[in-house]
Coordinates of C-alpha atoms and ligand atoms in Angstrom, one line a residue:
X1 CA -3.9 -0.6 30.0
X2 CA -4.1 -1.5 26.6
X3 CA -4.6 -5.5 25.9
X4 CA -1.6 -6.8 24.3
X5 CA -2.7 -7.4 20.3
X6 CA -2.4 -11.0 19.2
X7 CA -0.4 -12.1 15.9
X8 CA 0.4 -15.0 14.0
X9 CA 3.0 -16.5 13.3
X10 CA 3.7 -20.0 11.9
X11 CA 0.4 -21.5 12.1
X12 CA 0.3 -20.0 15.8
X13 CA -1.7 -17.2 17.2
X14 CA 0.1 -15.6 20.3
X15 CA 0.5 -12.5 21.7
X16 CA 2.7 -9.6 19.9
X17 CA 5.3 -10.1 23.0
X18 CA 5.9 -13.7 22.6
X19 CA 6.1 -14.1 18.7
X20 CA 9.7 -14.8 17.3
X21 CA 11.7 -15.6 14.1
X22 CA 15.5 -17.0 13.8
X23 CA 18.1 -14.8 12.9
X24 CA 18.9 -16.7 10.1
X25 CA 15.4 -16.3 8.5
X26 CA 16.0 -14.7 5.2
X27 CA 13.7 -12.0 6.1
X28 CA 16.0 -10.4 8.7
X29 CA 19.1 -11.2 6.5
X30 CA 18.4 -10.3 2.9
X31 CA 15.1 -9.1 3.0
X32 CA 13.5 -11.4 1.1
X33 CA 10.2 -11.7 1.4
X34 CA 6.9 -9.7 0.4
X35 CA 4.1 -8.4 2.1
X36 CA 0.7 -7.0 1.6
X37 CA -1.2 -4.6 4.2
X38 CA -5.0 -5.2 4.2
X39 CA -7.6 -2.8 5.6
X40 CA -10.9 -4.5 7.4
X41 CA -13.6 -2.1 7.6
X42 CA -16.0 -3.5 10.3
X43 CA -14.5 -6.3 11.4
X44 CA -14.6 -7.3 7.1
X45 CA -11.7 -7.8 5.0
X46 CA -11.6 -5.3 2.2
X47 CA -11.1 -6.6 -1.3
X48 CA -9.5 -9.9 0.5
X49 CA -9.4 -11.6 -2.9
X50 CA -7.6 -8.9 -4.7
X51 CA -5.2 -8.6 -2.0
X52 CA -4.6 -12.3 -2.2
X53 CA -4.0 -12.1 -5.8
X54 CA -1.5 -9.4 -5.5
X55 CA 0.2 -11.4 -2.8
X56 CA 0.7 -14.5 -5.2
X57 CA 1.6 -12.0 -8.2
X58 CA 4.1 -10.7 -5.3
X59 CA 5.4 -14.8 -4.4
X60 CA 5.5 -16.0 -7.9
X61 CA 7.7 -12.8 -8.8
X62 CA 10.4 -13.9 -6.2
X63 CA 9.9 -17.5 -6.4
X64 CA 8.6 -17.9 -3.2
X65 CA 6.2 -21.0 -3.0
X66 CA 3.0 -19.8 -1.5
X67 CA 2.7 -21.4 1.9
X68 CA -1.2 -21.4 2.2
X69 CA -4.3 -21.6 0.2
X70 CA -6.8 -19.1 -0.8
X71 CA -9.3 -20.9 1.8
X72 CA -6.2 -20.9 4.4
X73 CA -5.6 -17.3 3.9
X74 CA -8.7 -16.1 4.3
X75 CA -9.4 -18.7 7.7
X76 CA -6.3 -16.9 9.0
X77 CA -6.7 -13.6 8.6
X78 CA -10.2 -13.6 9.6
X79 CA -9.7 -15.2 12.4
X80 CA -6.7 -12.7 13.4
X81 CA -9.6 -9.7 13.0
X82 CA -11.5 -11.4 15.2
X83 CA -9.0 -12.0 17.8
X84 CA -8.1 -8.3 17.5
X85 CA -11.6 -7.6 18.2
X86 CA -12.9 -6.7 14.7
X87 CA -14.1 -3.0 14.1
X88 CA -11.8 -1.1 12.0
X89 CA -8.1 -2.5 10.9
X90 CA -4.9 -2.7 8.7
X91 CA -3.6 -6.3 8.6
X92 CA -0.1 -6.6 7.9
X93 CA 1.4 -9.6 6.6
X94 CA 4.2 -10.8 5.6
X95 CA 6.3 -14.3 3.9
X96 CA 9.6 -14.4 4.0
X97 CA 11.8 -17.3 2.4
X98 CA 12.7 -18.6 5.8
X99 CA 15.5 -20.0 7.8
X100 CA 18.5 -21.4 5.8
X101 CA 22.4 -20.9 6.1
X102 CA 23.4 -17.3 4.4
X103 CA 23.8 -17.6 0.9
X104 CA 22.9 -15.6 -1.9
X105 CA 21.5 -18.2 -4.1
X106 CA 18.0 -19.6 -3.1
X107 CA 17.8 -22.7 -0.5
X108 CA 16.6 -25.9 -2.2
X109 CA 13.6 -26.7 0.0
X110 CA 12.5 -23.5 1.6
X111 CA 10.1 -23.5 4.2
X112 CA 8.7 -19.8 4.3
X113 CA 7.6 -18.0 7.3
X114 CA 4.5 -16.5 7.4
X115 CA 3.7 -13.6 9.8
X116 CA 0.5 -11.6 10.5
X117 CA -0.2 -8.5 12.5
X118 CA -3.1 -6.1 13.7
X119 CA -2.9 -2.5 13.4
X120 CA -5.3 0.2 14.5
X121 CA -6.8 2.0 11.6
X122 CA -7.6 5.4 12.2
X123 CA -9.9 7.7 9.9
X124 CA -8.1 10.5 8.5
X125 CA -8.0 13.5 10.4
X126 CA -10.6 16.5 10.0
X127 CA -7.6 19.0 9.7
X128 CA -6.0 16.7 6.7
X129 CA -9.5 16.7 4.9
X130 CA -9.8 20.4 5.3
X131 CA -6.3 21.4 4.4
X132 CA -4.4 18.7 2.8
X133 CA -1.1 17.8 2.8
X134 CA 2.5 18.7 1.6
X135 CA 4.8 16.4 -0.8
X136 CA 7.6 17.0 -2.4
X137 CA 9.2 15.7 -5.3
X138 CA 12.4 13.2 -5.6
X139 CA 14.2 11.4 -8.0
X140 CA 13.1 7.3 -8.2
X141 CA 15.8 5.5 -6.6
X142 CA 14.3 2.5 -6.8
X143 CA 14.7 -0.4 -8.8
X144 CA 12.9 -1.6 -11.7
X145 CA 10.7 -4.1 -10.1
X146 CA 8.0 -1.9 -7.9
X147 CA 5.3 -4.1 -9.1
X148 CA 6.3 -6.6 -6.7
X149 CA 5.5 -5.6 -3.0
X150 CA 8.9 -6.2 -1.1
X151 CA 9.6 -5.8 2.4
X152 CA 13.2 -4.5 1.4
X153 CA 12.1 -0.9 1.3
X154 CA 15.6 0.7 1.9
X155 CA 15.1 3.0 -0.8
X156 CA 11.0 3.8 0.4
X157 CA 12.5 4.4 3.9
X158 CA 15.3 6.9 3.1
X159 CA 12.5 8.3 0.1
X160 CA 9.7 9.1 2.9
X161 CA 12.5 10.3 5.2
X162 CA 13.4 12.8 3.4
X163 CA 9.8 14.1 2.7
X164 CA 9.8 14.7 6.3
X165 CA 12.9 16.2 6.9
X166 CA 11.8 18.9 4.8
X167 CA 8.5 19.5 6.4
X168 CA 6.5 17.3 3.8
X169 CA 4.4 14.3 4.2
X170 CA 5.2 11.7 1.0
X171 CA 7.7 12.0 -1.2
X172 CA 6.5 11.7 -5.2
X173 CA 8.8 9.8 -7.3
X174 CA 10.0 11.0 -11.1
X175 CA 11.4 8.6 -13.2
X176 CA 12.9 9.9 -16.7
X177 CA 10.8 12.8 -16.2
X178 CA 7.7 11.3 -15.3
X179 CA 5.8 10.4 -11.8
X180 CA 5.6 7.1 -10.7
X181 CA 3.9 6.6 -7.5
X182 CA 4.7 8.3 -3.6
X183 CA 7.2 6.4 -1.4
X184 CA 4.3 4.7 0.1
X185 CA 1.4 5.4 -2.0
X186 CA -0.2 5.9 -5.6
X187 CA -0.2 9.0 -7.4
X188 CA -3.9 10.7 -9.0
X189 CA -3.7 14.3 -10.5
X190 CA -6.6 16.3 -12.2
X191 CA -5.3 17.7 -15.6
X192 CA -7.7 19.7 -17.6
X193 CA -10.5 17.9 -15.9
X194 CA -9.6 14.7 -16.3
X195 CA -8.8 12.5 -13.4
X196 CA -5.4 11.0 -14.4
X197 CA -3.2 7.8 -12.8
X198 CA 0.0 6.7 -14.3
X199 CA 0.1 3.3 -15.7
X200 CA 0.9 0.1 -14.0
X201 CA 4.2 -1.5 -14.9
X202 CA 6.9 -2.1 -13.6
X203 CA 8.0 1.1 -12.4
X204 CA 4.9 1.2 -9.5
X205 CA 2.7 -1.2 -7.5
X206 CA -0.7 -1.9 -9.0
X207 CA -2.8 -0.4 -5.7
X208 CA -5.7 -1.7 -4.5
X209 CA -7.1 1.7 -3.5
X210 CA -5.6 3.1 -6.9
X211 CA -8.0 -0.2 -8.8
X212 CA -11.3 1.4 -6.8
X213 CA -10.8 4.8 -7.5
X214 CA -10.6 4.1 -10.8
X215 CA -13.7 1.1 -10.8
X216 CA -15.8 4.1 -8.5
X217 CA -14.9 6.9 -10.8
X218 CA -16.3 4.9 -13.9
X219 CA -19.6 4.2 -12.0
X220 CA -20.2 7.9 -11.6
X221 CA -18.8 9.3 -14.3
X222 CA -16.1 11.0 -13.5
X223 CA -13.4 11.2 -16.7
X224 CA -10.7 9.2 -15.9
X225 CA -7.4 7.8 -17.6
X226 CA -4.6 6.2 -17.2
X227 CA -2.0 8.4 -18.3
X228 CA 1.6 9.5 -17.8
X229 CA 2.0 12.2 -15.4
X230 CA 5.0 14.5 -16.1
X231 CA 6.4 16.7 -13.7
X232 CA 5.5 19.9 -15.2
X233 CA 1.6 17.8 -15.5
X234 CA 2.2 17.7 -12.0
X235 CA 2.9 21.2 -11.3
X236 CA 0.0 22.7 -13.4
X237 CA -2.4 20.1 -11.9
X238 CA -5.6 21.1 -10.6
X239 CA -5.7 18.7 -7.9
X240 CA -3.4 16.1 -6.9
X241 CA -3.9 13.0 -4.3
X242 CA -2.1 10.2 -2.8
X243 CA -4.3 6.6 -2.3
X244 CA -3.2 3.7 -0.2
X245 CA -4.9 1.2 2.3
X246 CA -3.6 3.3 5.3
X247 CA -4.4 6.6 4.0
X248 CA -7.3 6.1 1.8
X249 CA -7.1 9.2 -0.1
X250 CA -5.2 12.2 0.6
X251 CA -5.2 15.7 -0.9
X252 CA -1.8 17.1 -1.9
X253 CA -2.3 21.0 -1.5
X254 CA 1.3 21.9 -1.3
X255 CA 4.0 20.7 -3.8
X256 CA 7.3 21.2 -3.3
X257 CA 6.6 24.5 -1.5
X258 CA 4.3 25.8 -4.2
X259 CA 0.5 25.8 -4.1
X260 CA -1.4 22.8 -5.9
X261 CA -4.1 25.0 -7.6
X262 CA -5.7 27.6 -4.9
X263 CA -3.9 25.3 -2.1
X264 CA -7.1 23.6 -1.0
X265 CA -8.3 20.2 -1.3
X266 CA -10.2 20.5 -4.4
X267 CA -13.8 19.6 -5.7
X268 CA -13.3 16.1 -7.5
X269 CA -11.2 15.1 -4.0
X270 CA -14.8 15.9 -2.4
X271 CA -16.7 13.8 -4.2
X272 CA -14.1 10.5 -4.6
X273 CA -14.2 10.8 -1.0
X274 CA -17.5 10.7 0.0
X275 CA -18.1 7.9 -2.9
X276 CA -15.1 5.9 -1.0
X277 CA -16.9 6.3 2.4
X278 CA -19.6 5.3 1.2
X279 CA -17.8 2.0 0.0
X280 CA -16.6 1.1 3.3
X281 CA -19.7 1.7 4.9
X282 CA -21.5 -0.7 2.5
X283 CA -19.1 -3.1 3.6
X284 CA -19.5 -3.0 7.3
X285 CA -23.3 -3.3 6.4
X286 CA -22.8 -6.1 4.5
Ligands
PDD301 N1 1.8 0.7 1.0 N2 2.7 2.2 -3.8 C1 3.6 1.8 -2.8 C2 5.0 1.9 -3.0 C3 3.0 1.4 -1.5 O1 3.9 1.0 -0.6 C4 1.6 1.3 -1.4 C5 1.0 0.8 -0.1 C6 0.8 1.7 -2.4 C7 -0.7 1.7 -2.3 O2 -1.2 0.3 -2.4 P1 -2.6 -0.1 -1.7 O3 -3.6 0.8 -2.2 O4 -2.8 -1.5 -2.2 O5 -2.3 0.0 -0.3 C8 1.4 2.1 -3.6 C9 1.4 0.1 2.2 C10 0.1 0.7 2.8 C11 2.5 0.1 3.2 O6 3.6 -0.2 2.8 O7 2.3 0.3 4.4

Protein backbone atom coordinates (compact mmCIF):
# COMPACT_ATOMS: atom_id res chain seq x y z
CA UNK A 1 0.00 0.00 0.00
CA UNK A 2 0.96 3.24 -0.74
CA UNK A 3 2.38 5.43 2.40
CA UNK A 4 0.01 8.09 3.11
CA UNK A 5 1.89 11.63 1.68
CA UNK A 6 2.58 14.15 4.43
CA UNK A 7 1.43 17.96 4.08
CA UNK A 8 1.57 21.07 5.83
CA UNK A 9 -0.52 22.97 7.13
CA UNK A 10 -0.17 25.87 9.65
CA UNK A 11 3.29 25.49 10.69
CA UNK A 12 2.35 21.53 11.05
CA UNK A 13 3.47 18.66 9.09
CA UNK A 14 0.91 15.77 9.26
CA UNK A 15 -0.32 13.33 7.15
CA UNK A 16 -2.80 14.22 4.06
CA UNK A 17 -5.72 12.39 6.11
CA UNK A 18 -5.47 14.44 9.23
CA UNK A 19 -4.94 18.04 7.75
CA UNK A 20 -8.02 20.46 8.17
CA UNK A 21 -9.18 24.05 7.65
CA UNK A 22 -12.49 25.85 9.09
CA UNK A 23 -15.33 26.39 7.03
CA UNK A 24 -15.20 29.77 7.51
CA UNK A 25 -11.65 30.15 6.08
CA UNK A 26 -11.95 32.52 3.19
CA UNK A 27 -10.40 30.02 0.95
CA UNK A 28 -13.45 27.57 0.97
CA UNK A 29 -15.85 30.66 1.06
CA UNK A 30 -14.80 33.21 -1.51
CA UNK A 31 -11.81 31.84 -2.87
CA UNK A 32 -9.49 34.02 -1.88
CA UNK A 33 -6.29 33.06 -1.77
CA UNK A 34 -3.36 32.25 -4.38
CA UNK A 35 -1.21 29.57 -4.98
CA UNK A 36 1.81 28.55 -6.81
CA UNK A 37 2.79 24.86 -7.97
CA UNK A 38 6.48 24.08 -7.87
CA UNK A 39 8.34 21.28 -9.61
CA UNK A 40 11.52 19.59 -7.58
CA UNK A 41 13.57 17.75 -9.94
CA UNK A 42 15.70 15.31 -7.74
CA UNK A 43 14.59 15.99 -4.62
CA UNK A 44 15.63 20.10 -5.66
CA UNK A 45 13.38 22.83 -5.92
CA UNK A 46 13.23 24.23 -9.35
CA UNK A 47 13.60 27.99 -9.72
CA UNK A 48 12.43 28.22 -5.88
CA UNK A 49 13.29 31.98 -5.88
CA UNK A 50 11.37 32.80 -8.96
CA UNK A 51 8.49 30.93 -7.76
CA UNK A 52 8.67 32.81 -4.42
CA UNK A 53 8.74 35.96 -6.20
CA UNK A 54 5.69 35.22 -8.24
CA UNK A 55 3.99 34.13 -5.01
CA UNK A 56 4.56 37.73 -3.31
CA UNK A 57 3.69 39.50 -6.85
CA UNK A 58 0.51 36.98 -6.32
CA UNK A 59 -0.02 38.24 -2.21
CA UNK A 60 0.76 41.91 -2.72
CA UNK A 61 -1.92 41.79 -5.75
CA UNK A 62 -4.71 40.76 -3.30
CA UNK A 63 -3.43 42.22 -0.29
CA UNK A 64 -2.67 39.36 1.42
CA UNK A 65 0.22 39.80 3.97
CA UNK A 66 2.75 37.22 3.30
CA UNK A 67 2.80 34.88 6.24
CA UNK A 68 6.53 33.66 5.92
CA UNK A 69 9.89 34.75 4.88
CA UNK A 70 11.93 33.86 1.96
CA UNK A 71 14.29 31.81 4.46
CA UNK A 72 10.90 30.27 6.03
CA UNK A 73 9.62 29.34 2.63
CA UNK A 74 12.30 27.75 1.43
CA UNK A 75 12.87 25.73 5.24
CA UNK A 76 9.34 24.53 4.59
CA UNK A 77 9.07 23.44 1.40
CA UNK A 78 12.32 21.69 1.48
CA UNK A 79 11.63 20.01 4.29
CA UNK A 80 8.12 18.86 2.80
CA UNK A 81 10.34 17.22 -0.39
CA UNK A 82 12.06 15.53 1.94
CA UNK A 83 9.36 14.15 3.91
CA UNK A 84 7.81 13.04 0.62
CA UNK A 85 10.92 11.29 -0.03
CA UNK A 86 12.56 13.66 -2.52
CA UNK A 87 13.10 12.32 -6.24
CA UNK A 88 10.85 13.93 -8.59
CA UNK A 89 7.78 16.36 -7.48
CA UNK A 90 5.10 19.16 -7.94
CA UNK A 91 4.62 21.05 -4.73
CA UNK A 92 1.45 22.72 -4.47
CA UNK A 93 0.82 25.46 -2.17
CA UNK A 94 -1.48 27.61 -1.29
CA UNK A 95 -2.41 31.06 1.18
CA UNK A 96 -5.61 31.84 1.72
CA UNK A 97 -6.85 34.97 3.77
CA UNK A 98 -8.03 32.84 6.58
CA UNK A 99 -10.86 32.34 9.06
CA UNK A 100 -13.12 35.39 9.66
CA UNK A 101 -17.00 35.94 9.78
CA UNK A 102 -18.37 36.08 5.89
CA UNK A 103 -18.11 39.39 4.57
CA UNK A 104 -17.15 40.74 1.46
CA UNK A 105 -14.88 43.42 2.62
CA UNK A 106 -11.40 42.31 3.93
CA UNK A 107 -11.00 41.27 7.84
CA UNK A 108 -8.95 43.85 9.79
CA UNK A 109 -6.25 41.55 11.18
CA UNK A 110 -6.13 38.53 8.97
CA UNK A 111 -4.26 35.64 9.92
CA UNK A 112 -3.73 33.59 6.58
CA UNK A 113 -3.53 29.98 6.19
CA UNK A 114 -0.83 28.51 4.60
CA UNK A 115 -1.15 24.90 3.03
CA UNK A 116 1.43 22.74 1.27
CA UNK A 117 1.07 19.49 -0.67
CA UNK A 118 3.17 16.71 -2.51
CA UNK A 119 2.31 15.51 -5.84
CA UNK A 120 3.89 12.78 -7.94
CA UNK A 121 5.42 14.20 -11.02
CA UNK A 122 5.45 12.07 -13.81
CA UNK A 123 7.60 12.53 -17.13
CA UNK A 124 5.54 13.03 -20.09
CA UNK A 125 4.44 10.13 -21.91
CA UNK A 126 6.45 8.56 -24.97
CA UNK A 127 3.13 8.47 -26.93
CA UNK A 128 2.58 12.48 -26.15
CA UNK A 129 6.20 13.20 -27.36
CA UNK A 130 5.67 11.16 -30.45
CA UNK A 131 2.27 12.42 -31.37
CA UNK A 132 1.28 15.47 -29.54
CA UNK A 133 -1.75 16.62 -28.36
CA UNK A 134 -5.10 18.16 -29.33
CA UNK A 135 -6.47 21.80 -28.22
CA UNK A 136 -9.04 23.66 -29.20
CA UNK A 137 -9.78 27.12 -29.12
CA UNK A 138 -12.32 29.26 -26.77
CA UNK A 139 -13.24 32.53 -26.06
CA UNK A 140 -11.29 34.17 -22.66
CA UNK A 141 -13.80 34.21 -20.06
CA UNK A 142 -11.69 35.25 -17.65
CA UNK A 143 -11.14 38.32 -16.00
CA UNK A 144 -8.67 40.94 -16.40
CA UNK A 145 -6.32 40.10 -13.72
CA UNK A 146 -4.53 36.53 -14.90
CA UNK A 147 -1.31 37.81 -13.80
CA UNK A 148 -2.14 37.03 -10.43
CA UNK A 149 -2.20 33.20 -9.65
CA UNK A 150 -5.70 32.58 -7.94
CA UNK A 151 -7.11 29.61 -6.67
CA UNK A 152 -10.70 30.84 -7.88
CA UNK A 153 -10.33 29.11 -11.22
CA UNK A 154 -14.09 28.72 -12.00
CA UNK A 155 -13.60 30.04 -15.25
CA UNK A 156 -10.11 27.61 -15.89
CA UNK A 157 -12.21 24.70 -14.67
CA UNK A 158 -15.28 25.06 -16.93
CA UNK A 159 -12.41 26.39 -19.77
CA UNK A 160 -10.33 22.86 -19.55
CA UNK A 161 -13.73 21.06 -19.28
CA UNK A 162 -14.76 21.84 -22.22
CA UNK A 163 -11.45 20.96 -24.01
CA UNK A 164 -12.22 17.61 -22.98
CA UNK A 165 -15.56 17.20 -23.66
CA UNK A 166 -14.65 17.66 -27.13
CA UNK A 167 -11.90 15.13 -27.27
CA UNK A 168 -9.11 17.90 -26.67
CA UNK A 169 -6.48 18.25 -24.14
CA UNK A 170 -6.23 22.32 -23.13
CA UNK A 171 -8.29 24.74 -24.15
CA UNK A 172 -6.36 28.04 -25.90
CA UNK A 173 -7.83 31.24 -24.92
CA UNK A 174 -8.60 34.35 -27.55
CA UNK A 175 -9.00 37.57 -26.24
CA UNK A 176 -10.14 40.40 -28.90
CA UNK A 177 -8.80 38.23 -31.39
CA UNK A 178 -5.62 37.34 -29.99
CA UNK A 179 -4.30 34.23 -27.82
CA UNK A 180 -3.57 34.58 -24.36
CA UNK A 181 -2.42 31.61 -22.71
CA UNK A 182 -4.22 27.66 -22.31
CA UNK A 183 -6.61 27.15 -19.40
CA UNK A 184 -3.75 25.80 -17.52
CA UNK A 185 -0.69 26.71 -19.35
CA UNK A 186 1.38 29.22 -21.66
CA UNK A 187 1.06 29.45 -25.17
CA UNK A 188 4.54 29.23 -27.83
CA UNK A 189 3.85 29.03 -31.66
CA UNK A 190 6.58 28.95 -34.48
CA UNK A 191 5.58 31.65 -37.18
CA UNK A 192 7.89 31.98 -40.05
CA UNK A 193 10.61 30.53 -38.03
CA UNK A 194 10.49 32.45 -35.24
CA UNK A 195 9.61 31.03 -31.91
CA UNK A 196 6.86 33.46 -30.74
CA UNK A 197 5.12 33.94 -26.96
CA UNK A 198 2.50 36.47 -26.25
CA UNK A 199 3.41 39.15 -23.88
CA UNK A 200 2.96 39.22 -20.23
CA UNK A 201 0.23 41.58 -18.86
CA UNK A 202 -2.49 41.32 -17.51
CA UNK A 203 -4.34 39.16 -19.62
CA UNK A 204 -1.93 35.85 -18.68
CA UNK A 205 0.29 34.60 -15.97
CA UNK A 206 4.02 35.32 -16.31
CA UNK A 207 5.11 31.28 -16.39
CA UNK A 208 7.96 30.06 -14.99
CA UNK A 209 8.44 27.45 -17.71
CA UNK A 210 7.35 30.17 -20.28
CA UNK A 211 10.65 32.64 -18.58
CA UNK A 212 13.14 29.40 -19.40
CA UNK A 213 12.07 28.68 -22.66
CA UNK A 214 12.60 31.93 -23.50
CA UNK A 215 16.25 32.38 -21.13
CA UNK A 216 17.26 28.59 -23.02
CA UNK A 217 16.20 29.67 -26.48
CA UNK A 218 18.53 32.81 -26.21
CA UNK A 219 21.53 30.68 -25.10
CA UNK A 220 21.26 28.59 -28.23
CA UNK A 221 20.14 30.73 -30.59
CA UNK A 222 16.95 30.00 -31.44
CA UNK A 223 14.91 33.35 -32.73
CA UNK A 224 12.55 34.19 -30.33
CA UNK A 225 9.98 37.03 -29.50
CA UNK A 226 7.53 38.11 -27.61
CA UNK A 227 4.78 38.80 -29.86
CA UNK A 228 1.07 38.77 -30.19
CA UNK A 229 -0.30 35.61 -31.39
CA UNK A 230 -3.54 36.05 -33.48
CA UNK A 231 -5.80 33.38 -34.19
CA UNK A 232 -5.35 33.07 -37.74
CA UNK A 233 -1.13 33.26 -36.46
CA UNK A 234 -2.27 30.42 -34.71
CA UNK A 235 -3.77 28.49 -37.39
CA UNK A 236 -0.95 28.95 -40.01
CA UNK A 237 1.69 28.12 -37.25
CA UNK A 238 4.29 25.81 -37.85
CA UNK A 239 4.46 24.42 -34.55
CA UNK A 240 2.54 25.29 -31.54
CA UNK A 241 3.23 24.18 -27.73
CA UNK A 242 1.82 24.46 -24.34
CA UNK A 243 4.54 25.03 -21.18
CA UNK A 244 3.74 24.65 -17.53
CA UNK A 245 5.40 23.12 -14.36
CA UNK A 246 3.26 19.96 -14.73
CA UNK A 247 3.57 19.46 -18.35
CA UNK A 248 6.81 20.92 -19.15
CA UNK A 249 6.32 21.34 -22.77
CA UNK A 250 3.82 19.91 -24.92
CA UNK A 251 3.29 19.73 -28.67
CA UNK A 252 -0.01 20.83 -30.00
CA UNK A 253 -0.41 18.74 -33.36
CA UNK A 254 -4.12 19.07 -33.64
CA UNK A 255 -6.00 22.41 -33.44
CA UNK A 256 -9.47 22.58 -33.34
CA UNK A 257 -9.73 19.54 -35.46
CA UNK A 258 -7.28 20.70 -38.16
CA UNK A 259 -3.68 19.70 -38.46
CA UNK A 260 -0.96 22.03 -36.82
CA UNK A 261 1.52 21.91 -39.85
CA UNK A 262 2.05 18.03 -41.05
CA UNK A 263 0.29 17.04 -37.55
CA UNK A 264 3.59 15.99 -35.94
CA UNK A 265 5.42 17.41 -33.19
CA UNK A 266 7.79 19.49 -34.99
CA UNK A 267 11.65 20.11 -35.22
CA UNK A 268 12.18 23.25 -32.90
CA UNK A 269 9.74 21.22 -30.21
CA UNK A 270 12.76 18.58 -30.51
CA UNK A 271 15.36 20.55 -29.69
CA UNK A 272 13.59 22.96 -26.70
CA UNK A 273 12.99 19.66 -25.34
CA UNK A 274 16.03 18.01 -25.18
CA UNK A 275 17.68 21.57 -23.99
CA UNK A 276 14.84 21.45 -21.08
CA UNK A 277 15.96 17.89 -20.07
CA UNK A 278 18.98 18.65 -20.03
CA UNK A 279 18.07 21.55 -17.48
CA UNK A 280 16.60 19.38 -15.03
CA UNK A 281 19.14 16.94 -15.11
CA UNK A 282 21.79 19.63 -14.38
CA UNK A 283 19.74 20.27 -11.46
CA UNK A 284 19.43 16.89 -9.92
CA UNK A 285 23.31 16.87 -10.48
CA UNK A 286 23.81 19.81 -8.75
N1 LIG B 1 -0.70 26.16 -13.77
N2 LIG B 1 -1.04 29.89 -17.20
C1 LIG B 1 -1.94 29.39 -16.35
C2 LIG B 1 -3.34 29.92 -16.39
C3 LIG B 1 -1.56 28.38 -15.43
O1 LIG B 1 -2.46 27.90 -14.55
C4 LIG B 1 -0.23 27.89 -15.46
C5 LIG B 1 0.25 26.82 -14.52
C6 LIG B 1 0.68 28.45 -16.38
C7 LIG B 1 2.13 28.01 -16.44
O2 LIG B 1 2.89 28.55 -15.38
P1 LIG B 1 4.17 27.78 -14.81
O3 LIG B 1 5.08 27.53 -15.97
O4 LIG B 1 4.75 28.70 -13.84
O5 LIG B 1 3.68 26.49 -14.21
C8 LIG B 1 0.23 29.44 -17.23
C9 LIG B 1 -0.36 25.21 -12.75
C10 LIG B 1 0.64 24.18 -13.15
C11 LIG B 1 -1.62 24.62 -12.15
O6 LIG B 1 -2.57 25.39 -12.01
O7 LIG B 1 -1.65 23.44 -11.80
Amino acid sequence: MATMSTVYLNEKFLPADQACVPVLDRGFIFGDGVYEVIPAYGGRLFRLNKHLQRLQNSLDAVRIPNPMDTEDWQIMLNALVEKNNGGDQSLYLQVTRGSAQRDHALPKNPQPTVFAMSNPLKPLAADIIESGVSAITLDDIRWQRCHIKAISLLPNILLRQEALDQGAAEAILIRDGFATEGAASNLFAVIDGVLCTPPTGPFLLPGITRDLILELAAANNIVHREQRISREDLQQADEIWLTSSTKEILPVTQLDNTRVNNGQPGPLFKSMLALYQDYKQQLRNA
